[in-house]
Coordinates of C-alpha atoms in Angstrom, one line a residue:
M51 CA 132.1 -155.1 28.6
S52 CA 128.7 -154.9 26.6
L53 CA 127.9 -157.1 23.5
C54 CA 125.9 -155.4 21.1
L55 CA 124.4 -156.2 17.6
L56 CA 125.4 -153.9 14.8
S57 CA 121.7 -153.2 13.9
A58 CA 120.5 -152.8 17.3
G59 CA 121.5 -149.3 17.9
C60 CA 123.1 -149.7 21.6
G61 CA 126.0 -147.6 23.1
V62 CA 127.5 -146.9 26.1
L63 CA 128.0 -143.2 27.5
S64 CA 130.7 -142.0 29.6
P65 CA 130.5 -138.8 31.9
D66 CA 134.1 -137.9 31.1
G67 CA 136.3 -138.4 28.2
P68 CA 139.0 -137.2 25.8
D69 CA 138.8 -133.7 24.5
Q70 CA 136.2 -133.6 21.6
D71 CA 138.5 -132.0 19.2
E72 CA 140.7 -134.9 19.4
P73 CA 141.1 -137.4 16.7
I74 CA 139.2 -140.6 16.9
V75 CA 141.8 -143.2 16.4
V76 CA 140.5 -146.4 14.4
G77 CA 142.6 -149.8 14.1
T78 CA 142.4 -152.0 11.1
T79 CA 144.7 -154.6 9.5
S80 CA 143.6 -153.8 6.3
A81 CA 145.9 -151.1 4.8
P82 CA 145.2 -149.2 1.2
S83 CA 147.6 -150.8 -1.6
T84 CA 147.0 -147.2 -3.3
L85 CA 145.7 -143.6 -2.8
D86 CA 144.4 -143.7 -6.4
P87 CA 140.7 -144.7 -7.4
A88 CA 141.9 -145.9 -10.8
A89 CA 144.3 -148.6 -9.4
S90 CA 142.3 -150.2 -6.6
W91 CA 139.8 -152.9 -6.5
D92 CA 140.3 -153.9 -3.0
G93 CA 140.4 -152.6 0.6
S94 CA 141.6 -149.4 -0.3
W95 CA 138.2 -148.4 -0.8
E96 CA 137.7 -147.9 3.1
L97 CA 139.9 -144.9 2.8
F98 CA 138.2 -143.8 -0.4
R99 CA 134.9 -143.7 1.0
N100 CA 135.9 -141.5 3.7
V101 CA 138.1 -138.9 1.4
Y102 CA 136.4 -138.9 -2.0
Q103 CA 132.9 -138.5 -3.1
T104 CA 130.9 -140.4 -5.6
L105 CA 127.9 -139.4 -7.6
L106 CA 126.0 -142.1 -5.6
S107 CA 126.5 -143.7 -2.1
Y108 CA 124.6 -145.2 0.8
P109 CA 123.4 -143.0 3.5
N110 CA 123.1 -144.6 6.8
G111 CA 120.2 -147.4 6.7
A112 CA 120.0 -147.5 2.7
T113 CA 120.6 -150.8 0.9
T114 CA 120.2 -149.0 -2.6
P115 CA 122.3 -146.2 -3.8
R116 CA 121.3 -142.6 -3.3
P117 CA 122.7 -139.5 -4.6
D118 CA 125.9 -138.0 -3.1
A119 CA 127.6 -135.8 -5.3
A120 CA 124.8 -135.8 -7.6
R121 CA 121.4 -134.0 -6.7
S122 CA 119.5 -136.6 -8.9
C123 CA 120.3 -139.7 -10.9
A124 CA 117.9 -142.1 -13.1
F125 CA 117.7 -143.9 -16.3
T126 CA 116.2 -142.0 -18.9
D127 CA 115.2 -145.1 -21.1
S128 CA 113.0 -147.9 -20.9
S129 CA 116.0 -150.5 -21.9
N130 CA 118.3 -149.1 -18.8
Q131 CA 121.1 -148.1 -21.3
V132 CA 121.1 -144.2 -20.7
Y133 CA 121.7 -142.9 -17.2
R134 CA 121.7 -139.3 -16.2
C135 CA 123.1 -137.8 -13.2
E136 CA 122.8 -133.8 -12.2
L137 CA 125.4 -132.7 -9.9
R138 CA 125.0 -130.6 -6.8
G139 CA 125.8 -126.7 -7.6
G140 CA 128.7 -125.3 -6.3
L141 CA 130.8 -128.7 -5.4
T142 CA 134.5 -128.1 -5.1
F143 CA 137.6 -130.4 -4.2
S144 CA 139.1 -130.0 -1.0
D145 CA 142.0 -127.9 -2.5
G146 CA 139.0 -125.2 -3.9
D147 CA 139.3 -126.8 -7.5
P148 CA 135.6 -127.1 -8.9
L149 CA 134.0 -130.2 -9.4
D150 CA 132.0 -130.4 -12.2
A151 CA 130.6 -132.7 -14.8
A152 CA 133.9 -132.5 -16.7
A153 CA 135.5 -133.9 -13.4
V154 CA 133.1 -136.6 -13.4
K155 CA 134.0 -137.7 -17.0
Y156 CA 137.4 -137.4 -16.5
S157 CA 137.7 -139.5 -13.5
I158 CA 135.6 -142.4 -15.2
D159 CA 137.5 -142.1 -18.5
R160 CA 140.9 -142.2 -16.6
I161 CA 139.8 -145.7 -15.1
R162 CA 139.5 -147.3 -18.4
D163 CA 142.3 -145.4 -20.0
I164 CA 144.8 -146.6 -17.3
D165 CA 143.3 -150.1 -17.1
V166 CA 145.3 -151.5 -14.2
D167 CA 145.4 -155.1 -14.2
G168 CA 142.8 -156.6 -12.0
G169 CA 141.7 -153.0 -11.3
P170 CA 138.3 -151.4 -11.3
A171 CA 138.1 -151.0 -15.1
G172 CA 136.4 -154.4 -14.8
L173 CA 133.6 -152.8 -13.3
L174 CA 132.7 -150.8 -16.5
G175 CA 132.4 -153.4 -18.6
S176 CA 128.8 -152.3 -19.6
L177 CA 130.0 -148.2 -20.4
D178 CA 130.1 -147.5 -23.8
R179 CA 130.7 -143.4 -23.2
V180 CA 130.5 -140.7 -20.9
Q181 CA 129.3 -137.2 -21.7
A182 CA 129.2 -133.8 -20.0
P183 CA 126.9 -131.7 -22.2
S184 CA 126.7 -129.0 -19.5
E185 CA 128.5 -127.8 -16.4
H186 CA 126.3 -130.0 -14.1
E187 CA 124.9 -132.6 -16.2
V188 CA 126.6 -136.2 -16.9
V189 CA 125.2 -139.1 -19.3
F190 CA 126.4 -142.5 -19.2
H191 CA 125.8 -144.5 -22.3
L192 CA 125.9 -148.2 -21.7
N193 CA 126.6 -150.8 -24.7
K194 CA 124.0 -153.3 -23.0
P195 CA 121.0 -153.1 -20.6
D196 CA 122.5 -152.8 -17.2
A197 CA 120.2 -152.1 -14.0
T198 CA 123.4 -152.5 -11.8
F199 CA 125.1 -149.7 -13.1
P200 CA 123.9 -147.3 -10.3
F201 CA 125.4 -149.7 -7.9
V202 CA 128.7 -149.5 -9.9
L203 CA 128.7 -145.6 -9.7
A204 CA 128.3 -146.0 -5.9
T205 CA 131.4 -148.0 -5.4
P206 CA 134.6 -146.4 -4.3
A207 CA 136.4 -147.2 -7.5
M208 CA 134.1 -144.5 -9.2
S209 CA 135.6 -141.7 -6.9
I210 CA 135.6 -138.1 -8.4
V211 CA 139.2 -137.0 -8.4
D212 CA 140.6 -133.6 -9.5
P213 CA 141.7 -133.5 -13.0
D214 CA 144.4 -130.8 -12.3
T215 CA 146.1 -133.2 -10.0
Y216 CA 145.4 -136.7 -11.2
P217 CA 147.1 -137.6 -14.4
A218 CA 144.9 -138.7 -17.1
R219 CA 146.9 -141.9 -18.3
A220 CA 149.0 -142.8 -15.2
V221 CA 148.4 -143.7 -11.5
R222 CA 149.1 -141.0 -8.9
R223 CA 152.2 -142.2 -6.8
D224 CA 153.1 -139.0 -4.8
G225 CA 151.4 -140.4 -1.6
E226 CA 148.7 -137.8 -1.3
A227 CA 144.9 -137.6 -2.3
V228 CA 142.6 -134.8 -3.2
G229 CA 139.2 -135.6 -3.1
S230 CA 135.5 -133.6 -2.2
G231 CA 134.6 -136.2 0.8
P232 CA 133.7 -135.6 4.3
Y233 CA 137.4 -135.8 5.1
A234 CA 140.7 -134.6 3.7
L235 CA 143.7 -136.6 4.0
K236 CA 146.1 -134.5 6.1
S237 CA 149.0 -137.2 6.2
F238 CA 149.6 -140.7 4.9
A239 CA 152.3 -142.9 6.0
E240 CA 152.3 -146.3 4.0
G241 CA 151.6 -149.3 6.2
E242 CA 151.3 -146.9 9.2
R243 CA 148.6 -144.5 9.2
A244 CA 146.0 -142.1 7.6
E245 CA 145.3 -138.7 9.2
L246 CA 141.8 -137.4 8.3
V247 CA 140.5 -134.3 9.3
R248 CA 137.1 -132.5 8.3
N249 CA 136.7 -131.2 4.7
D250 CA 135.0 -127.8 5.3
R251 CA 134.2 -128.0 1.4
Y252 CA 132.2 -131.1 1.5
D253 CA 128.8 -130.8 0.2
G254 CA 127.0 -134.1 0.5
F255 CA 124.8 -136.8 2.6
A256 CA 127.2 -137.3 5.2
E257 CA 126.5 -135.7 8.5
R258 CA 129.9 -135.7 10.6
R259 CA 129.7 -136.2 14.0
N260 CA 133.7 -135.7 14.7
D261 CA 136.1 -133.6 13.2
A262 CA 138.9 -136.0 12.5
V263 CA 140.0 -139.7 12.5
T264 CA 143.3 -141.2 12.3
I265 CA 143.4 -144.8 11.0
E266 CA 146.2 -146.8 12.4
Y267 CA 147.3 -150.1 10.2
F268 CA 148.4 -153.1 12.3
D269 CA 150.1 -156.0 11.4
S270 CA 148.2 -158.2 13.5
S271 CA 144.9 -158.4 15.5
Q272 CA 146.8 -158.9 18.7
D273 CA 148.7 -155.8 18.3
M274 CA 145.4 -153.9 17.6
V275 CA 143.9 -155.2 20.5
Q276 CA 146.6 -154.4 22.8
A277 CA 146.4 -150.7 21.6
L278 CA 142.7 -150.7 22.1
R279 CA 143.3 -152.1 25.6
A280 CA 146.0 -149.5 26.3
G281 CA 143.8 -146.7 25.2
R282 CA 145.9 -145.6 22.2
I283 CA 143.2 -146.5 19.7
Q284 CA 139.4 -146.2 20.4
V285 CA 138.1 -148.5 17.6
T286 CA 139.1 -151.6 15.9
F287 CA 137.4 -152.3 12.5
R288 CA 138.5 -155.1 10.0
G289 CA 140.8 -157.9 10.9
L290 CA 139.7 -158.9 14.6
A291 CA 141.0 -162.3 14.7
A292 CA 138.7 -165.1 16.2
N293 CA 140.8 -165.5 19.5
D294 CA 140.7 -161.9 20.1
V295 CA 136.7 -161.9 19.5
I296 CA 136.0 -164.5 21.8
D297 CA 138.3 -163.0 24.4
L298 CA 136.5 -159.7 24.1
E299 CA 132.8 -161.6 24.4
S300 CA 134.1 -163.4 27.2
G301 CA 133.9 -159.9 29.5
T302 CA 136.9 -160.0 31.7
A303 CA 137.3 -157.7 34.3
E304 CA 140.1 -155.6 32.4
E305 CA 137.7 -155.3 29.4
E306 CA 134.8 -153.8 31.1
D307 CA 135.3 -150.5 29.4
L308 CA 135.0 -151.9 26.1
Q309 CA 132.2 -152.5 23.5
L310 CA 131.9 -155.3 21.0
F311 CA 129.5 -154.8 18.2
E312 CA 128.8 -157.9 16.1
G313 CA 126.5 -158.2 12.7
T314 CA 126.3 -160.0 9.5
G315 CA 128.9 -159.8 7.1
A316 CA 128.8 -160.1 3.4
D317 CA 132.8 -160.9 2.9
I318 CA 133.7 -164.3 1.7
S319 CA 136.7 -166.4 1.5
Y320 CA 137.3 -168.6 -1.2
L321 CA 140.1 -170.6 -3.3
V322 CA 140.9 -169.8 -7.0
F323 CA 142.2 -172.7 -9.4
D324 CA 144.7 -172.1 -12.4
P325 CA 143.0 -173.3 -15.2
D326 CA 146.0 -173.4 -17.4
D327 CA 148.0 -175.6 -14.9
P328 CA 148.4 -179.4 -15.6
W329 CA 146.7 -180.6 -12.8
T330 CA 144.3 -177.8 -11.7
G331 CA 143.2 -177.0 -15.3
R332 CA 141.7 -180.7 -14.9
K333 CA 137.8 -180.7 -13.7
A334 CA 138.0 -183.9 -11.8
V335 CA 141.1 -182.3 -9.8
R336 CA 138.9 -179.5 -8.7
R337 CA 136.1 -181.4 -7.9
A338 CA 138.0 -183.9 -6.0
V339 CA 139.3 -181.1 -3.8
A340 CA 135.7 -179.5 -3.4
Q341 CA 134.7 -183.0 -2.2
V342 CA 137.5 -183.5 0.6
I343 CA 137.3 -179.9 2.2
D344 CA 135.6 -179.8 5.2
R345 CA 134.5 -176.2 5.4
A346 CA 132.7 -176.5 9.1
A347 CA 136.0 -177.8 10.4
I348 CA 137.7 -174.5 9.2
A349 CA 134.9 -172.4 10.9
H350 CA 135.0 -174.3 14.1
D351 CA 138.8 -175.2 14.7
V352 CA 140.2 -172.2 13.2
Y353 CA 137.9 -169.4 13.4
R354 CA 136.0 -170.7 16.6
D355 CA 132.6 -170.2 15.0
T356 CA 133.0 -166.5 14.3
V357 CA 132.5 -167.0 10.6
D358 CA 130.0 -169.8 8.7
P359 CA 130.7 -172.3 6.3
L360 CA 129.9 -171.1 2.7
Y361 CA 128.5 -173.3 0.0
S362 CA 128.1 -170.8 -3.1
M363 CA 130.0 -167.6 -4.0
V364 CA 126.9 -165.8 -3.1
P365 CA 126.6 -165.3 0.7
Q366 CA 123.6 -165.7 2.9
G367 CA 121.7 -162.7 3.2
V368 CA 122.0 -161.8 -0.3
V369 CA 119.0 -162.5 -2.7
G370 CA 119.9 -165.3 -4.9
H371 CA 122.1 -167.3 -2.6
T372 CA 122.2 -171.1 -2.8
T373 CA 123.8 -174.0 -1.0
G374 CA 125.2 -175.1 -4.3
F375 CA 128.2 -176.9 -3.4
F376 CA 126.8 -178.7 -0.5
D377 CA 123.9 -179.9 -2.9
E378 CA 126.4 -181.3 -5.2
F379 CA 129.1 -182.9 -3.0
G380 CA 127.1 -183.3 0.3
D381 CA 129.6 -183.9 3.4
P382 CA 133.1 -184.3 2.8
S383 CA 134.1 -187.7 1.7
V384 CA 137.5 -189.1 0.5
G385 CA 135.8 -192.0 -1.3
K386 CA 133.6 -189.7 -3.2
A387 CA 136.8 -187.8 -4.4
R388 CA 138.7 -190.9 -5.1
T389 CA 136.0 -191.9 -7.4
I390 CA 135.9 -188.6 -9.0
L391 CA 139.8 -189.0 -9.7
T392 CA 139.8 -192.6 -10.8
R393 CA 136.9 -192.0 -13.3
A394 CA 139.4 -189.2 -14.9
G395 CA 142.2 -191.7 -15.3
I396 CA 144.1 -190.2 -12.1
D397 CA 145.4 -193.1 -9.7
E398 CA 148.4 -191.0 -8.2
P399 CA 148.6 -188.4 -5.5
V400 CA 147.7 -184.7 -7.2
P401 CA 150.8 -182.2 -6.2
L402 CA 149.0 -178.9 -5.3
T403 CA 150.8 -175.9 -4.1
L404 CA 148.3 -173.6 -2.1
W405 CA 149.4 -170.0 -2.0
Y406 CA 148.0 -167.4 0.6
T407 CA 148.8 -163.7 1.8
T408 CA 150.4 -163.1 5.1
D409 CA 149.0 -159.7 5.7
R410 CA 145.5 -159.2 4.2
Y411 CA 142.9 -161.3 5.7
G412 CA 143.7 -161.7 9.5
S413 CA 146.1 -163.7 11.5
E414 CA 144.0 -167.0 11.2
T415 CA 144.9 -167.2 7.4
A416 CA 148.2 -169.3 7.8
R417 CA 146.2 -171.6 10.3
E418 CA 143.3 -172.0 7.9
F419 CA 145.8 -173.1 5.4
K420 CA 147.4 -175.5 7.5
V421 CA 144.2 -177.0 8.2
L422 CA 143.1 -177.2 4.3
E423 CA 146.7 -178.9 3.8
R424 CA 146.1 -181.6 6.3
Q425 CA 142.5 -182.3 5.1
L426 CA 143.9 -182.5 1.5
E427 CA 146.8 -184.8 2.7
A428 CA 144.7 -186.9 5.0
S429 CA 142.8 -188.0 2.0
G430 CA 146.0 -189.6 0.3
L431 CA 144.9 -188.2 -2.8
F432 CA 146.9 -184.9 -2.5
T433 CA 150.4 -183.9 -1.9
V434 CA 150.4 -180.0 -0.8
T435 CA 153.0 -177.4 -0.7
L436 CA 152.2 -174.3 1.2
R437 CA 153.5 -170.9 0.0
S438 CA 152.9 -167.0 1.2
R439 CA 153.7 -163.7 0.2
P440 CA 152.8 -160.3 1.5
W441 CA 149.7 -158.6 -0.2
K442 CA 151.5 -156.2 -2.5
T443 CA 153.6 -159.0 -4.0
Y444 CA 150.9 -161.8 -3.5
V445 CA 148.7 -159.4 -6.0
A446 CA 151.3 -159.2 -8.7
G447 CA 151.8 -163.0 -8.5
Y448 CA 148.2 -164.1 -9.2
Q449 CA 147.9 -161.2 -11.7
K450 CA 150.5 -163.0 -13.7
G451 CA 149.3 -166.4 -13.1
E452 CA 152.2 -167.7 -11.1
Y453 CA 149.8 -169.5 -8.5
Q454 CA 148.6 -173.1 -9.1
V455 CA 145.7 -172.6 -6.2
F456 CA 145.6 -169.5 -4.3
G457 CA 143.2 -168.1 -1.6
R458 CA 141.2 -164.7 -1.8
G459 CA 138.9 -162.9 0.2
W460 CA 136.2 -160.6 -1.2
F461 CA 134.3 -157.7 0.4
P462 CA 131.3 -156.7 -1.8
D463 CA 131.4 -153.8 -4.1
F464 CA 127.5 -153.6 -3.6
P465 CA 125.0 -155.6 -1.9
D466 CA 123.5 -157.4 -5.0
A467 CA 124.4 -161.3 -6.1
E468 CA 125.7 -159.9 -9.4
N469 CA 128.6 -158.4 -7.5
F470 CA 129.5 -162.2 -6.0
I471 CA 129.4 -163.4 -9.8
A472 CA 130.4 -160.8 -12.4
P473 CA 133.6 -159.8 -11.1
F474 CA 135.2 -163.1 -11.3
V475 CA 134.3 -164.1 -14.8
G476 CA 134.9 -162.9 -18.5
E477 CA 138.4 -162.1 -19.7
Q478 CA 139.0 -159.1 -17.8
N479 CA 138.0 -159.6 -14.1
A480 CA 139.3 -159.0 -10.4
L481 CA 141.4 -162.0 -10.2
G482 CA 143.6 -161.3 -13.1
T483 CA 142.9 -164.8 -14.3
P484 CA 140.4 -164.8 -17.4
Y485 CA 137.5 -167.1 -17.1
A486 CA 135.4 -167.6 -20.0
V487 CA 132.1 -169.0 -19.3
P488 CA 129.6 -167.6 -22.0
A489 CA 126.7 -169.2 -20.3
I490 CA 127.1 -166.6 -17.6
T491 CA 128.5 -163.6 -19.4
D492 CA 126.6 -163.8 -22.5
E493 CA 123.2 -165.1 -21.3
L494 CA 122.2 -164.9 -17.5
L495 CA 123.9 -161.9 -16.7
P496 CA 122.9 -159.9 -19.6
R497 CA 119.4 -161.2 -18.7
S498 CA 119.7 -160.1 -15.2
R499 CA 120.8 -156.8 -16.0
R500 CA 117.4 -155.9 -17.9
E501 CA 115.4 -156.2 -14.6
S502 CA 115.4 -153.3 -12.3
D503 CA 113.8 -155.0 -9.7
R504 CA 116.5 -157.3 -8.1
A505 CA 114.2 -159.8 -6.4
E506 CA 112.9 -160.9 -10.0
V507 CA 116.4 -162.4 -11.2
V508 CA 116.8 -165.0 -8.5
A509 CA 116.4 -167.8 -11.2
E510 CA 119.3 -166.3 -13.1
F511 CA 121.6 -166.3 -10.4
E512 CA 120.8 -169.6 -9.4
A513 CA 121.6 -171.0 -12.8
A514 CA 124.7 -168.9 -12.7
Q515 CA 125.9 -170.4 -9.3
R516 CA 125.0 -174.2 -10.9
V517 CA 127.6 -173.4 -13.6
L518 CA 130.1 -172.2 -11.0
V519 CA 129.5 -175.2 -8.9
D520 CA 130.1 -177.8 -11.9
D521 CA 133.1 -176.0 -12.9
A522 CA 134.6 -175.7 -9.5
R523 CA 137.3 -173.3 -10.5
L524 CA 136.0 -171.1 -7.5
L525 CA 135.8 -172.5 -4.2
P526 CA 133.9 -171.0 -1.7
L527 CA 135.0 -171.6 2.1
W528 CA 133.4 -169.4 4.5
Q529 CA 131.4 -166.3 4.7
G530 CA 132.3 -163.8 7.7
R531 CA 130.5 -161.7 10.3
Q532 CA 131.5 -158.2 11.3
Y533 CA 133.0 -157.3 14.7
V534 CA 133.8 -154.0 15.8
A535 CA 135.1 -153.1 19.3
T536 CA 135.4 -149.8 20.9
S537 CA 135.9 -147.9 24.0
E538 CA 133.1 -147.2 26.1
D539 CA 133.2 -143.5 25.4
I540 CA 132.9 -143.9 21.5
S541 CA 128.9 -144.2 20.0
G542 CA 128.1 -144.8 16.6
A543 CA 129.8 -148.2 15.6
E544 CA 126.7 -149.7 15.3
R545 CA 125.7 -147.1 12.3
A546 CA 129.0 -146.8 10.7
L547 CA 129.1 -149.6 8.3
D548 CA 127.6 -149.1 5.0
P549 CA 125.8 -152.5 2.7
S550 CA 129.6 -153.2 1.5
T551 CA 130.7 -153.3 5.3
I552 CA 132.9 -150.2 4.5
M553 CA 133.3 -148.2 7.6
M554 CA 131.7 -144.5 7.5
M555 CA 133.9 -143.0 9.8
W556 CA 131.8 -139.9 10.1
E557 CA 129.6 -141.7 12.2
L558 CA 131.8 -142.0 15.1
H559 CA 131.7 -139.8 17.9
R560 CA 132.3 -139.5 21.5
K561 CA 129.7 -139.3 24.3
T562 CA 130.4 -137.0 27.1
S563 CA 127.2 -136.9 29.2
W564 CA 124.8 -139.8 30.5

């Protein structure tokens, strides 16, 4: 077995292999919750990126958005409030219907018209209106300066859909998808598989290195890795458990024909506290939890050091990252936590119910929450009850405010510190839990959005993180690394992740000669 860095460009070639026309089968534990871009602000984007098209996207190696369905895009004013895109000529959807400026306007407008709870409308807070003054021209008028708007347009949430097959004010629920991306969705079985085939009508930046990909959805990393070893799938992506990563790294004889690629990830794991609960609505309780939790122990004991402890909502590798929670709380301390509670007049053990999802973030999630339970109860300051649900019902629960404390993961929409702060604050956010914090939403974020050079807004993001640390309503736990395992005859995995760690399936291909 070979161990490679995702950025190293390494690959293994095989003299013989399966027919090139056979689909490459990719396994993941992250199944889409919907096929309609207007309804998703989650891992469904992994499928969307390959089936739909956006005005802007990320060609291989790019960290800033580049034209895709658009021929060109740019702000046309000095205040970053008018953004104009010119479309490529002759674009069509996979069913042959034309993709023009009216279709782009329709797609963006329906996101806001449908306004799914916790859905992508939250990304469009700076958008005032969309115009389509000509067949190939789209103009976005913003209600405030927003230099990050091109990043928003590059997210799969802004996928362009066919107005003839997607209702304007309702989510499409027939189990089908029509886009203009590199692939067409041939078939979809919820929770089982998605079959993608080359979309011959596609016109964009992607250079497809295969003709078909089948994505298999697994309930566990163990089942996924077994399928890889048995040759039933050729690639694993999203959801490799720590034990399986360690086993693959060990290079045992039976795994000599596998490759493991490792790279820095931008995904984070964190806890969310209900501000309306009698206990977690009190800052002292939240700060005491922050003082007790041992992130390093979670990273080592649960994830076997395949993740890194995280002390801010902005992860390492993103401009604006800090270690705010460590700076504020230092090492875990029961004594300091007791003092926090005592000063707030809390002398009894605080009852906490911690919720987690059973089928979204990997098989270690249950163990992680067991460790959290032990850490909190061992302090003598908390009594903990653990509860769990499958993802679909779990989402509905937190959107209704049913959970006192719940775990979430976040895969970035785009590689900017803004995207690790803005989605979680304000009255409408990705958590479905209103978080009014005017210092961030009314001052720091608007100030940062006036600056096109994102390296010049570090001070604003550092200040925003100090506010989040003080409130402790969001408690970062760890930052992931990216692991992709493949059979030895597959190449391209080292190029296949975009800056948001979404897999660009078109980069995968078989090697048939040395």
